[in-house]
GROMACS .gro file of C-alpha atoms in nm:
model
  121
    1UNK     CA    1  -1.871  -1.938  -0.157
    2UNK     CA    2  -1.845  -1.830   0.207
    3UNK     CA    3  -2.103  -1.652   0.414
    4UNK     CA    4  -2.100  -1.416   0.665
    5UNK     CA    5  -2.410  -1.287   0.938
    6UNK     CA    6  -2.322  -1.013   1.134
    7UNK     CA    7  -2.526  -0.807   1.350
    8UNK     CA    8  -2.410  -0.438   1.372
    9UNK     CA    9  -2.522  -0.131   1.583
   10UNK     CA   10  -2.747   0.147   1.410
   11UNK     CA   11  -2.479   0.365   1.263
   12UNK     CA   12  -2.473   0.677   1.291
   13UNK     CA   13  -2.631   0.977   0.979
   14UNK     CA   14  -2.421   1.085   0.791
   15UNK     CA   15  -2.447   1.443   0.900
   16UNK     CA   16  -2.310   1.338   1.227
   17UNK     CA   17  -2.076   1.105   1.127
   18UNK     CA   18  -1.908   1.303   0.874
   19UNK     CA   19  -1.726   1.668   1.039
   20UNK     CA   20  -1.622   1.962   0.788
   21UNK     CA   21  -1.366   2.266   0.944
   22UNK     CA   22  -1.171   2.480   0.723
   23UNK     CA   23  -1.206   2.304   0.416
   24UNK     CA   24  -1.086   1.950   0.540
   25UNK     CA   25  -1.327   1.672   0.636
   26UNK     CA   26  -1.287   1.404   0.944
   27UNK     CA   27  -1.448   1.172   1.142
   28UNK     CA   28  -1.686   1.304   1.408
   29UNK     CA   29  -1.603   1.165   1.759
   30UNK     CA   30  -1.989   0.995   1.704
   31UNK     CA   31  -1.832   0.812   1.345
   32UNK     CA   32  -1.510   0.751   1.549
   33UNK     CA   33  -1.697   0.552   1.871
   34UNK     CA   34  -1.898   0.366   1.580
   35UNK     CA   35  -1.578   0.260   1.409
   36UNK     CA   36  -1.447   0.150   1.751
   37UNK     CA   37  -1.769  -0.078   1.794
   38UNK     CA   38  -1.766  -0.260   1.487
   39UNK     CA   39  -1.388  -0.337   1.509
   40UNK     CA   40  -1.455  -0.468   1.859
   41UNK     CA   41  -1.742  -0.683   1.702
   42UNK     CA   42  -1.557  -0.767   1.409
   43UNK     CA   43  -1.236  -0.905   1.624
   44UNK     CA   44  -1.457  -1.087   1.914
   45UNK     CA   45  -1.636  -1.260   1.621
   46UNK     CA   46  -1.211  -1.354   1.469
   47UNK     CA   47  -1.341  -1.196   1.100
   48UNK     CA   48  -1.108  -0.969   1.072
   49UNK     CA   49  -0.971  -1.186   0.801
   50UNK     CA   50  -0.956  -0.900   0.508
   51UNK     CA   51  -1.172  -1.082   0.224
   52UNK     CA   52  -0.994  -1.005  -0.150
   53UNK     CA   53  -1.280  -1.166  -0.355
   54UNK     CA   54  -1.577  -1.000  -0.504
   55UNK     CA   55  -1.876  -0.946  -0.233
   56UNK     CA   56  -2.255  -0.961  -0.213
   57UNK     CA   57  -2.404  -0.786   0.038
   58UNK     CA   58  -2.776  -0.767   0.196
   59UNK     CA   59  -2.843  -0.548   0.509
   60UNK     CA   60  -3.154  -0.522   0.660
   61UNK     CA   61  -3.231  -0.230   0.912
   62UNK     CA   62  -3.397  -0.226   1.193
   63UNK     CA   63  -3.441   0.133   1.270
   64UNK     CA   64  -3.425   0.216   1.672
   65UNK     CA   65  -3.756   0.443   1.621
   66UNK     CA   66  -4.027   0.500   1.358
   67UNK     CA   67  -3.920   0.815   1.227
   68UNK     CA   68  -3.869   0.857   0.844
   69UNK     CA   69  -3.581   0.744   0.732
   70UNK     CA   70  -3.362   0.727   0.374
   71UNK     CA   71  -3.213   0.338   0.360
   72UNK     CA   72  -2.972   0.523   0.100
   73UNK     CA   73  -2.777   0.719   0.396
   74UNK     CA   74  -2.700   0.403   0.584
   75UNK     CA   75  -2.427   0.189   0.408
   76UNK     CA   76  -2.117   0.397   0.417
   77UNK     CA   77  -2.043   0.478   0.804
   78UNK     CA   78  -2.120   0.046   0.776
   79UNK     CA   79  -1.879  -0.021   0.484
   80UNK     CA   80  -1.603   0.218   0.590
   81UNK     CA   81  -1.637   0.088   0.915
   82UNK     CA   82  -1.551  -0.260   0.824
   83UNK     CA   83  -1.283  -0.180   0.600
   84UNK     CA   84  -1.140   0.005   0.938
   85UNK     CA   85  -1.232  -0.314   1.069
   86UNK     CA   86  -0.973  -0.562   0.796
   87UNK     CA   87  -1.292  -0.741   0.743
   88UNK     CA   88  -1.263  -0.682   0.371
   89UNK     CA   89  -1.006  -0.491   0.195
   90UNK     CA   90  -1.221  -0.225   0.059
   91UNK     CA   91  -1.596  -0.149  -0.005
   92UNK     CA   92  -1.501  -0.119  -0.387
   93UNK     CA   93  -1.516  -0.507  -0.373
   94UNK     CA   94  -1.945  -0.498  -0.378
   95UNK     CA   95  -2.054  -0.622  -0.654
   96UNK     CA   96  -2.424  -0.703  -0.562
   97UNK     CA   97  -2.562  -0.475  -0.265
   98UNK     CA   98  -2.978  -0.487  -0.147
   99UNK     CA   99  -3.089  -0.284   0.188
  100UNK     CA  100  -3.409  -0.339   0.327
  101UNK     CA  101  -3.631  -0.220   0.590
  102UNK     CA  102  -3.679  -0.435   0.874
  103UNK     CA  103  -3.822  -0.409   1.199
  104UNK     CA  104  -3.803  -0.135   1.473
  105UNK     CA  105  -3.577  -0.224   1.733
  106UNK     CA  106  -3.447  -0.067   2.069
  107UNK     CA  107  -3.133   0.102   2.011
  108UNK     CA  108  -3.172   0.020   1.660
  109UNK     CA  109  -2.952  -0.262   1.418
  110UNK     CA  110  -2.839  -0.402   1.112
  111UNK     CA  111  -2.863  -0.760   1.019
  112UNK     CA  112  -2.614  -0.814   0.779
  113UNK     CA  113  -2.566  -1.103   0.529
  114UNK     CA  114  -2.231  -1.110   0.309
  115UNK     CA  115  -2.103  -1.358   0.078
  116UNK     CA  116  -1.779  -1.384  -0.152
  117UNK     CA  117  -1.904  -1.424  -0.481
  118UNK     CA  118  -1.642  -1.544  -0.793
  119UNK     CA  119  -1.519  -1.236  -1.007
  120UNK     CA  120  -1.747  -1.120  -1.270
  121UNK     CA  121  -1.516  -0.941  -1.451
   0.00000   0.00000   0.00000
């Protein structure tokens, strides 16, 4: 079973990630600069290596401030992200999936944890 750590930037909400004109719905420029960031990370660190098996996944946030925040909101500019990324070939592939809240950080973060885990299906 192989085992990944990466350490992300705070992504952005989902209100500002997300962009709705006309009845269609993009990526904001703020989702699109996140994107770019995490493909950079995700090629510097050579795991852009499109994993097929069945994933576990636990992210822990460290917020970049101590305002309230829903741990709910986080995971899909992150998963989206690294399927933009090839790191996996799609988020469908979580099987297992924990966020928790970590410590406040400048700028804000996500230590990530993921590891293939053999089909349960």
């Amino acid at each position: 079973m192989n085992e990944y750590h990466l350490k992300l930037p705070w992504p952005p909400s989902n209100n500002t990630y997300w962009r709705h004109c006309r009845g269609r719905h993009y990526i904001s420029p703020k989702g699109t600069n996140y994107r770019k960031q995490v493909t950079d990370y995700i090629e510097q660190q050579n795991l852009d290596i499109k994993i097929t098996s069945r994933i576990k996944i636990v992210i822990t946030a460290n917020p970049p401030d101590k305002r309230k925040r829903d741990l709910d909101n986080l995971p899909k500019a992150v998963f989206d992200s690294l399927t933009r990324a090839n790191f996996w070939d799609d988020d469908e592939q979580i099987d297992d999936f924990r966020i928790k809240r970590g410590e406040k950080v400048k700028g804000g973060s996500l230590d990530i944890t993921i590891w293939e885990i053999e089909d349960v299906h």
